[in-house]
């Protein structure tokens, strides 16, 4: 018998925490933080304390009380007694926050498995964002097609899938009582759909006892305009060609496919893509593994340096990791003077730069990420005010990192598992309505026996 217990990702997008047990063997699939994490008790500056480990989280049931999982240090202010690890392995599907952020609580004696690409993203994030810390771990790196023995009776086959971050994997988990597959996050309409195809093929050949599948976009109505990455490129290139002012774009900081698209949009319009120091650093770290321009050598890329307190652009005012790109520097002043020469990638949190750049009215703003989920999204409202203030032309243009409802249905049909367990979705009930196979709707903390 295989026992599956879900501690996150239930009726919500993200925060996957899945415990798989077979006899004495116990493994965890992802250990992320949900996007709505703790919103009933925490907001703004009111956040769980760093110094109390799991204490503030346990108070509001924000972390599962699993024995033999957490580190001694994280438990010392709680009533859960420390036990040497009883979890054999933690498997990370990819390096997004909602799949990995809570590994910081985990006992460093438990090995953490992830892809080479995912590890690079973990390292870069820890190095470049001062608030991010994933804890000390013994990382064990895999590649697609490996077969890893993670516990006495459990072998795992990671198979790459296409998602909005490189280094994303699905897993086939082999136990003496059957094979379970877990999709992680995936899509079929992206530039690397071939990889998702490989996962589907292998899963279909495995006569699965159960498929744990993401269902981000399995929702009542898909009213939003849905594009592929290629369409984002074509439409984006056309929009930029029609605009003779500055073009500003915002997208997810680690969606490398989108950066490649924005680079191409800029190049087709004889514009230079301007990226942040953090993005330049990320590119320099992944350029040998995936196809991405070298920010140090590529003529069509410049690196934006924010003005520091001194008002100058002195190398010593910047972090060490930011410094290598100083010979590619571009400043607010440079952009202000030659607005139509650039496509500036700017995160929402760096919008104050616009005050110095002074974009001409009618400049184009491409919002190349998901539309806000709710009307009351405060950030979306603030963004709208900035756009209005600078009289920018707003354009929504995005290709999702997740399979559409239609894609999910066809993937399940192809794989034809004995059971379907939807996670990472707000609408697990819709799986019941749309599919013929038996669907198990998991409940938080209640084991599913297979
Ligand atoms: Zn996710
Ligand atoms: Zn993801």
PDB file of C-alpha atoms in Angstrom, residues 188-416:
ATOM      1  CA  UNK A 188       2.526  21.920 -23.377  1.00  0.00           C
ATOM      2  CA  UNK A 189       2.364  25.150 -25.375  1.00  0.00           C
ATOM      3  CA  UNK A 190       5.834  26.457 -24.458  1.00  0.00           C
ATOM      4  CA  UNK A 191       9.072  26.471 -26.432  1.00  0.00           C
ATOM      5  CA  UNK A 192      10.244  23.194 -24.865  1.00  0.00           C
ATOM      6  CA  UNK A 193       7.007  21.218 -25.199  1.00  0.00           C
ATOM      7  CA  UNK A 194       9.116  18.284 -26.429  1.00  0.00           C
ATOM      8  CA  UNK A 195      10.234  17.792 -22.810  1.00  0.00           C
ATOM      9  CA  UNK A 196       6.690  17.672 -21.458  1.00  0.00           C
ATOM     10  CA  UNK A 197       5.988  15.190 -24.259  1.00  0.00           C
ATOM     11  CA  UNK A 198       8.735  12.912 -22.927  1.00  0.00           C
ATOM     12  CA  UNK A 199       7.219  12.983 -19.453  1.00  0.00           C
ATOM     13  CA  UNK A 200       3.775  12.141 -20.810  1.00  0.00           C
ATOM     14  CA  UNK A 201       5.146   9.276 -22.916  1.00  0.00           C
ATOM     15  CA  UNK A 202       7.051   7.722 -20.022  1.00  0.00           C
ATOM     16  CA  UNK A 203       4.089   8.149 -17.681  1.00  0.00           C
ATOM     17  CA  UNK A 204       1.752   6.573 -20.250  1.00  0.00           C
ATOM     18  CA  UNK A 205       4.042   3.549 -20.558  1.00  0.00           C
ATOM     19  CA  UNK A 206       4.138   3.082 -16.796  1.00  0.00           C
ATOM     20  CA  UNK A 207       0.529   2.016 -16.120  1.00  0.00           C
ATOM     21  CA  UNK A 208       0.254   4.460 -13.253  1.00  0.00           C
ATOM     22  CA  UNK A 209      -1.554   3.660 -10.033  1.00  0.00           C
ATOM     23  CA  UNK A 210      -2.106   7.394  -9.660  1.00  0.00           C
ATOM     24  CA  UNK A 211      -1.255  10.666 -11.345  1.00  0.00           C
ATOM     25  CA  UNK A 212      -0.812  13.692  -9.116  1.00  0.00           C
ATOM     26  CA  UNK A 213      -1.356  16.527 -11.539  1.00  0.00           C
ATOM     27  CA  UNK A 214      -1.235  20.287 -11.393  1.00  0.00           C
ATOM     28  CA  UNK A 215      -4.418  22.094 -12.415  1.00  0.00           C
ATOM     29  CA  UNK A 216      -3.586  25.776 -12.173  1.00  0.00           C
ATOM     30  CA  UNK A 217      -5.716  26.685 -15.170  1.00  0.00           C
ATOM     31  CA  UNK A 218      -8.494  24.193 -14.628  1.00  0.00           C
ATOM     32  CA  UNK A 219     -11.012  26.895 -13.788  1.00  0.00           C
ATOM     33  CA  UNK A 220     -14.687  27.564 -14.567  1.00  0.00           C
ATOM     34  CA  UNK A 221     -13.987  29.861 -17.492  1.00  0.00           C
ATOM     35  CA  UNK A 222     -10.835  30.659 -19.342  1.00  0.00           C
ATOM     36  CA  UNK A 223     -11.809  34.121 -20.405  1.00  0.00           C
ATOM     37  CA  UNK A 224      -8.322  35.524 -20.545  1.00  0.00           C
ATOM     38  CA  UNK A 225      -6.474  35.856 -23.790  1.00  0.00           C
ATOM     39  CA  UNK A 226      -4.134  32.885 -23.999  1.00  0.00           C
ATOM     40  CA  UNK A 227      -0.969  33.051 -25.993  1.00  0.00           C
ATOM     41  CA  UNK A 228       1.982  30.830 -26.760  1.00  0.00           C
ATOM     42  CA  UNK A 229       5.513  32.169 -26.321  1.00  0.00           C
ATOM     43  CA  UNK A 230       5.797  32.538 -30.090  1.00  0.00           C
ATOM     44  CA  UNK A 231       2.660  34.681 -30.197  1.00  0.00           C
ATOM     45  CA  UNK A 232       4.068  36.877 -27.437  1.00  0.00           C
ATOM     46  CA  UNK A 233       7.089  37.421 -29.668  1.00  0.00           C
ATOM     47  CA  UNK A 234       5.113  38.217 -32.818  1.00  0.00           C
ATOM     48  CA  UNK A 235       2.577  40.497 -31.138  1.00  0.00           C
ATOM     49  CA  UNK A 236       5.225  42.157 -28.986  1.00  0.00           C
ATOM     50  CA  UNK A 237       7.476  42.853 -31.964  1.00  0.00           C
ATOM     51  CA  UNK A 238       4.574  44.479 -33.808  1.00  0.00           C
ATOM     52  CA  UNK A 239       3.546  46.627 -30.835  1.00  0.00           C
ATOM     53  CA  UNK A 240       7.084  47.873 -30.374  1.00  0.00           C
ATOM     54  CA  UNK A 241       7.436  48.614 -34.090  1.00  0.00           C
ATOM     55  CA  UNK A 242       4.363  50.832 -33.853  1.00  0.00           C
ATOM     56  CA  UNK A 243       5.652  52.754 -30.829  1.00  0.00           C
ATOM     57  CA  UNK A 244       8.308  55.384 -31.303  1.00  0.00           C
ATOM     58  CA  UNK A 245       8.854  56.103 -27.653  1.00  0.00           C
ATOM     59  CA  UNK A 246      10.328  54.204 -24.736  1.00  0.00           C
ATOM     60  CA  UNK A 247       9.199  50.610 -24.228  1.00  0.00           C
ATOM     61  CA  UNK A 248       9.091  49.278 -20.665  1.00  0.00           C
ATOM     62  CA  UNK A 249       8.322  45.630 -19.961  1.00  0.00           C
ATOM     63  CA  UNK A 250       7.826  43.657 -16.784  1.00  0.00           C
ATOM     64  CA  UNK A 251       7.869  39.872 -16.433  1.00  0.00           C
ATOM     65  CA  UNK A 252       8.743  37.193 -13.866  1.00  0.00           C
ATOM     66  CA  UNK A 253      12.350  37.559 -12.791  1.00  0.00           C
ATOM     67  CA  UNK A 254      13.292  33.968 -13.621  1.00  0.00           C
ATOM     68  CA  UNK A 255      11.214  33.312 -16.718  1.00  0.00           C
ATOM     69  CA  UNK A 256      14.197  32.873 -19.011  1.00  0.00           C
ATOM     70  CA  UNK A 257      11.979  32.111 -22.018  1.00  0.00           C
ATOM     71  CA  UNK A 258      10.331  35.498 -21.674  1.00  0.00           C
ATOM     72  CA  UNK A 259      13.680  37.282 -21.472  1.00  0.00           C
ATOM     73  CA  UNK A 260      14.695  35.523 -24.675  1.00  0.00           C
ATOM     74  CA  UNK A 261      11.444  36.698 -26.254  1.00  0.00           C
ATOM     75  CA  UNK A 262      11.943  40.293 -25.072  1.00  0.00           C
ATOM     76  CA  UNK A 263      15.523  40.191 -26.358  1.00  0.00           C
ATOM     77  CA  UNK A 264      14.248  39.100 -29.767  1.00  0.00           C
ATOM     78  CA  UNK A 265      11.492  41.754 -29.757  1.00  0.00           C
ATOM     79  CA  UNK A 266      14.133  44.404 -29.035  1.00  0.00           C
ATOM     80  CA  UNK A 267      16.540  43.065 -31.669  1.00  0.00           C
ATOM     81  CA  UNK A 268      13.882  43.004 -34.399  1.00  0.00           C
ATOM     82  CA  UNK A 269      13.224  46.661 -33.686  1.00  0.00           C
ATOM     83  CA  UNK A 270      16.883  47.679 -33.444  1.00  0.00           C
ATOM     84  CA  UNK A 271      16.487  48.371 -29.773  1.00  0.00           C
ATOM     85  CA  UNK A 272      18.780  47.436 -26.943  1.00  0.00           C
ATOM     86  CA  UNK A 273      17.377  45.279 -24.152  1.00  0.00           C
ATOM     87  CA  UNK A 274      18.144  46.793 -20.765  1.00  0.00           C
ATOM     88  CA  UNK A 275      18.144  44.376 -17.835  1.00  0.00           C
ATOM     89  CA  UNK A 276      18.764  44.730 -14.104  1.00  0.00           C
ATOM     90  CA  UNK A 277      22.040  43.736 -12.458  1.00  0.00           C
ATOM     91  CA  UNK A 278      20.227  40.783 -10.897  1.00  0.00           C
ATOM     92  CA  UNK A 279      19.030  39.539 -14.283  1.00  0.00           C
ATOM     93  CA  UNK A 280      22.500  40.047 -15.763  1.00  0.00           C
ATOM     94  CA  UNK A 281      23.951  37.963 -12.959  1.00  0.00           C
ATOM     95  CA  UNK A 282      21.376  35.224 -13.516  1.00  0.00           C
ATOM     96  CA  UNK A 283      22.116  35.175 -17.263  1.00  0.00           C
ATOM     97  CA  UNK A 284      25.848  34.909 -16.597  1.00  0.00           C
ATOM     98  CA  UNK A 285      25.224  31.897 -14.331  1.00  0.00           C
ATOM     99  CA  UNK A 286      22.958  29.968 -16.701  1.00  0.00           C
ATOM    100  CA  UNK A 287      24.406  30.932 -20.093  1.00  0.00           C
ATOM    101  CA  UNK A 288      26.501  27.772 -20.359  1.00  0.00           C
ATOM    102  CA  UNK A 289      23.538  25.520 -19.609  1.00  0.00           C
ATOM    103  CA  UNK A 290      20.776  27.117 -21.624  1.00  0.00           C
ATOM    104  CA  UNK A 291      20.529  29.339 -24.672  1.00  0.00           C
ATOM    105  CA  UNK A 292      20.640  32.878 -23.374  1.00  0.00           C
ATOM    106  CA  UNK A 293      22.767  35.865 -24.482  1.00  0.00           C
ATOM    107  CA  UNK A 294      25.937  36.593 -22.534  1.00  0.00           C
ATOM    108  CA  UNK A 295      25.312  39.967 -20.834  1.00  0.00           C
ATOM    109  CA  UNK A 296      29.044  40.698 -20.839  1.00  0.00           C
ATOM    110  CA  UNK A 297      29.558  40.141 -24.542  1.00  0.00           C
ATOM    111  CA  UNK A 298      26.241  40.681 -26.293  1.00  0.00           C
ATOM    112  CA  UNK A 299      26.026  44.064 -28.009  1.00  0.00           C
ATOM    113  CA  UNK A 300      22.239  44.156 -27.770  1.00  0.00           C
ATOM    114  CA  UNK A 301      22.156  44.005 -23.980  1.00  0.00           C
ATOM    115  CA  UNK A 302      22.933  46.749 -21.484  1.00  0.00           C
ATOM    116  CA  UNK A 303      22.735  46.597 -17.719  1.00  0.00           C
ATOM    117  CA  UNK A 304      20.751  49.125 -15.691  1.00  0.00           C
ATOM    118  CA  UNK A 305      22.435  50.405 -12.557  1.00  0.00           C
ATOM    119  CA  UNK A 306      20.295  52.229 -10.045  1.00  0.00           C
ATOM    120  CA  UNK A 307      21.685  55.422  -8.625  1.00  0.00           C
ATOM    121  CA  UNK A 308      23.161  54.886  -5.160  1.00  0.00           C
ATOM    122  CA  UNK A 309      23.158  57.256  -2.183  1.00  0.00           C
ATOM    123  CA  UNK A 310      26.278  59.044  -3.309  1.00  0.00           C
ATOM    124  CA  UNK A 311      24.590  60.013  -6.563  1.00  0.00           C
ATOM    125  CA  UNK A 312      27.499  58.601  -8.500  1.00  0.00           C
ATOM    126  CA  UNK A 313      27.925  55.212 -10.115  1.00  0.00           C
ATOM    127  CA  UNK A 314      30.956  54.119  -8.168  1.00  0.00           C
ATOM    128  CA  UNK A 315      31.751  50.423  -8.370  1.00  0.00           C
ATOM    129  CA  UNK A 316      32.278  50.167  -4.627  1.00  0.00           C
ATOM    130  CA  UNK A 317      28.665  51.218  -3.941  1.00  0.00           C
ATOM    131  CA  UNK A 318      27.368  48.000  -5.503  1.00  0.00           C
ATOM    132  CA  UNK A 319      27.313  44.404  -4.330  1.00  0.00           C
ATOM    133  CA  UNK A 320      30.207  42.278  -5.470  1.00  0.00           C
ATOM    134  CA  UNK A 321      27.997  40.195  -7.758  1.00  0.00           C
ATOM    135  CA  UNK A 322      26.719  43.342  -9.488  1.00  0.00           C
ATOM    136  CA  UNK A 323      30.143  44.710 -10.347  1.00  0.00           C
ATOM    137  CA  UNK A 324      31.250  42.521 -13.282  1.00  0.00           C
ATOM    138  CA  UNK A 325      28.762  44.262 -15.612  1.00  0.00           C
ATOM    139  CA  UNK A 326      29.928  47.817 -14.978  1.00  0.00           C
ATOM    140  CA  UNK A 327      31.324  48.165 -18.477  1.00  0.00           C
ATOM    141  CA  UNK A 328      27.797  47.532 -19.803  1.00  0.00           C
ATOM    142  CA  UNK A 329      26.287  50.190 -17.543  1.00  0.00           C
ATOM    143  CA  UNK A 330      23.311  52.262 -18.579  1.00  0.00           C
ATOM    144  CA  UNK A 331      21.725  54.850 -16.334  1.00  0.00           C
ATOM    145  CA  UNK A 332      18.344  56.551 -16.013  1.00  0.00           C
ATOM    146  CA  UNK A 333      19.898  59.616 -17.605  1.00  0.00           C
ATOM    147  CA  UNK A 334      21.062  57.609 -20.674  1.00  0.00           C
ATOM    148  CA  UNK A 335      17.593  56.178 -21.195  1.00  0.00           C
ATOM    149  CA  UNK A 336      15.885  59.529 -20.654  1.00  0.00           C
ATOM    150  CA  UNK A 337      17.922  61.083 -23.455  1.00  0.00           C
ATOM    151  CA  UNK A 338      17.413  58.326 -26.064  1.00  0.00           C
ATOM    152  CA  UNK A 339      14.117  56.736 -25.174  1.00  0.00           C
ATOM    153  CA  UNK A 340      13.302  55.074 -28.482  1.00  0.00           C
ATOM    154  CA  UNK A 341      16.587  53.155 -28.501  1.00  0.00           C
ATOM    155  CA  UNK A 342      15.681  50.922 -25.610  1.00  0.00           C
ATOM    156  CA  UNK A 343      13.412  48.193 -24.338  1.00  0.00           C
ATOM    157  CA  UNK A 344      13.748  48.500 -20.584  1.00  0.00           C
ATOM    158  CA  UNK A 345      12.923  45.511 -18.398  1.00  0.00           C
ATOM    159  CA  UNK A 346      11.725  46.956 -15.105  1.00  0.00           C
ATOM    160  CA  UNK A 347      10.244  45.167 -12.145  1.00  0.00           C
ATOM    161  CA  UNK A 348       7.242  46.720 -10.413  1.00  0.00           C
ATOM    162  CA  UNK A 349       9.386  47.152  -7.295  1.00  0.00           C
ATOM    163  CA  UNK A 350      11.807  49.332  -9.261  1.00  0.00           C
ATOM    164  CA  UNK A 351       9.147  51.711 -10.610  1.00  0.00           C
ATOM    165  CA  UNK A 352      10.713  54.653  -8.751  1.00  0.00           C
ATOM    166  CA  UNK A 353      13.345  54.625 -11.513  1.00  0.00           C
ATOM    167  CA  UNK A 354      10.636  55.992 -13.817  1.00  0.00           C
ATOM    168  CA  UNK A 355      10.813  59.278 -11.888  1.00  0.00           C
ATOM    169  CA  UNK A 356      14.372  59.736 -13.124  1.00  0.00           C
ATOM    170  CA  UNK A 357      13.800  58.247 -16.580  1.00  0.00           C
ATOM    171  CA  UNK A 358      10.776  60.489 -17.269  1.00  0.00           C
ATOM    172  CA  UNK A 359       9.193  58.388 -20.022  1.00  0.00           C
ATOM    173  CA  UNK A 360       7.482  60.468 -22.696  1.00  0.00           C
ATOM    174  CA  UNK A 361       3.682  60.293 -22.569  1.00  0.00           C
ATOM    175  CA  UNK A 362       2.472  57.446 -24.768  1.00  0.00           C
ATOM    176  CA  UNK A 363       5.473  55.234 -24.031  1.00  0.00           C
ATOM    177  CA  UNK A 364       4.555  51.558 -24.129  1.00  0.00           C
ATOM    178  CA  UNK A 365       4.276  49.425 -21.002  1.00  0.00           C
ATOM    179  CA  UNK A 366       4.114  45.668 -21.648  1.00  0.00           C
ATOM    180  CA  UNK A 367       2.781  43.725 -18.680  1.00  0.00           C
ATOM    181  CA  UNK A 368       4.209  40.312 -19.538  1.00  0.00           C
ATOM    182  CA  UNK A 369       2.957  38.303 -16.593  1.00  0.00           C
ATOM    183  CA  UNK A 370      -0.371  36.899 -15.329  1.00  0.00           C
ATOM    184  CA  UNK A 371      -3.205  39.318 -14.926  1.00  0.00           C
ATOM    185  CA  UNK A 372      -4.025  39.966 -11.272  1.00  0.00           C
ATOM    186  CA  UNK A 373      -6.259  37.261  -9.832  1.00  0.00           C
ATOM    187  CA  UNK A 374      -8.583  39.581  -7.975  1.00  0.00           C
ATOM    188  CA  UNK A 375     -10.051  43.012  -8.469  1.00  0.00           C
ATOM    189  CA  UNK A 376      -8.864  44.049  -5.015  1.00  0.00           C
ATOM    190  CA  UNK A 377      -5.222  43.383  -5.779  1.00  0.00           C
ATOM    191  CA  UNK A 378      -3.513  46.341  -4.118  1.00  0.00           C
ATOM    192  CA  UNK A 379      -0.334  46.044  -6.164  1.00  0.00           C
ATOM    193  CA  UNK A 380      -2.306  46.032  -9.404  1.00  0.00           C
ATOM    194  CA  UNK A 381      -4.069  49.198  -8.311  1.00  0.00           C
ATOM    195  CA  UNK A 382      -0.799  50.913  -7.454  1.00  0.00           C
ATOM    196  CA  UNK A 383       0.695  49.815 -10.779  1.00  0.00           C
ATOM    197  CA  UNK A 384      -2.321  51.260 -12.595  1.00  0.00           C
ATOM    198  CA  UNK A 385      -1.786  54.581 -10.809  1.00  0.00           C
ATOM    199  CA  UNK A 386       1.845  54.757 -11.910  1.00  0.00           C
ATOM    200  CA  UNK A 387       0.896  53.958 -15.489  1.00  0.00           C
ATOM    201  CA  UNK A 388      -1.747  56.645 -15.412  1.00  0.00           C
ATOM    202  CA  UNK A 389       0.637  59.145 -13.810  1.00  0.00           C
ATOM    203  CA  UNK A 390       3.254  58.698 -16.548  1.00  0.00           C
ATOM    204  CA  UNK A 391       0.598  58.362 -19.280  1.00  0.00           C
ATOM    205  CA  UNK A 392       1.965  55.012 -20.446  1.00  0.00           C
ATOM    206  CA  UNK A 393       0.140  52.818 -22.925  1.00  0.00           C
ATOM    207  CA  UNK A 394      -0.688  49.576 -21.110  1.00  0.00           C
ATOM    208  CA  UNK A 395      -0.527  46.264 -22.914  1.00  0.00           C
ATOM    209  CA  UNK A 396      -1.161  42.855 -21.365  1.00  0.00           C
ATOM    210  CA  UNK A 397       0.909  40.194 -23.166  1.00  0.00           C
ATOM    211  CA  UNK A 398       1.693  36.853 -21.571  1.00  0.00           C
ATOM    212  CA  UNK A 399       2.034  33.135 -22.229  1.00  0.00           C
ATOM    213  CA  UNK A 400       1.317  31.025 -19.163  1.00  0.00           C
ATOM    214  CA  UNK A 401       3.783  28.634 -17.544  1.00  0.00           C
ATOM    215  CA  UNK A 402       0.917  26.224 -16.937  1.00  0.00           C
ATOM    216  CA  UNK A 403      -1.011  23.817 -19.106  1.00  0.00           C
ATOM    217  CA  UNK A 404      -4.457  25.021 -20.154  1.00  0.00           C
ATOM    218  CA  UNK A 405      -7.589  23.155 -19.084  1.00  0.00           C
ATOM    219  CA  UNK A 406      -7.695  21.572 -22.509  1.00  0.00           C
ATOM    220  CA  UNK A 407      -4.044  20.521 -22.304  1.00  0.00           C
ATOM    221  CA  UNK A 408      -4.546  18.964 -18.862  1.00  0.00           C
ATOM    222  CA  UNK A 409      -7.502  16.950 -20.133  1.00  0.00           C
ATOM    223  CA  UNK A 410      -5.568  15.651 -23.122  1.00  0.00           C
ATOM    224  CA  UNK A 411      -2.492  14.866 -21.016  1.00  0.00           C
ATOM    225  CA  UNK A 412      -4.614  12.813 -18.608  1.00  0.00           C
ATOM    226  CA  UNK A 413      -6.260  10.999 -21.500  1.00  0.00           C
ATOM    227  CA  UNK A 414      -2.877  10.101 -22.947  1.00  0.00           C
ATOM    228  CA  UNK A 415      -1.383   8.960 -19.674  1.00  0.00           C
ATOM    229  CA  UNK A 416      -4.550   7.114 -18.664  1.00  0.00           C
TER     230      UNK A 416
END
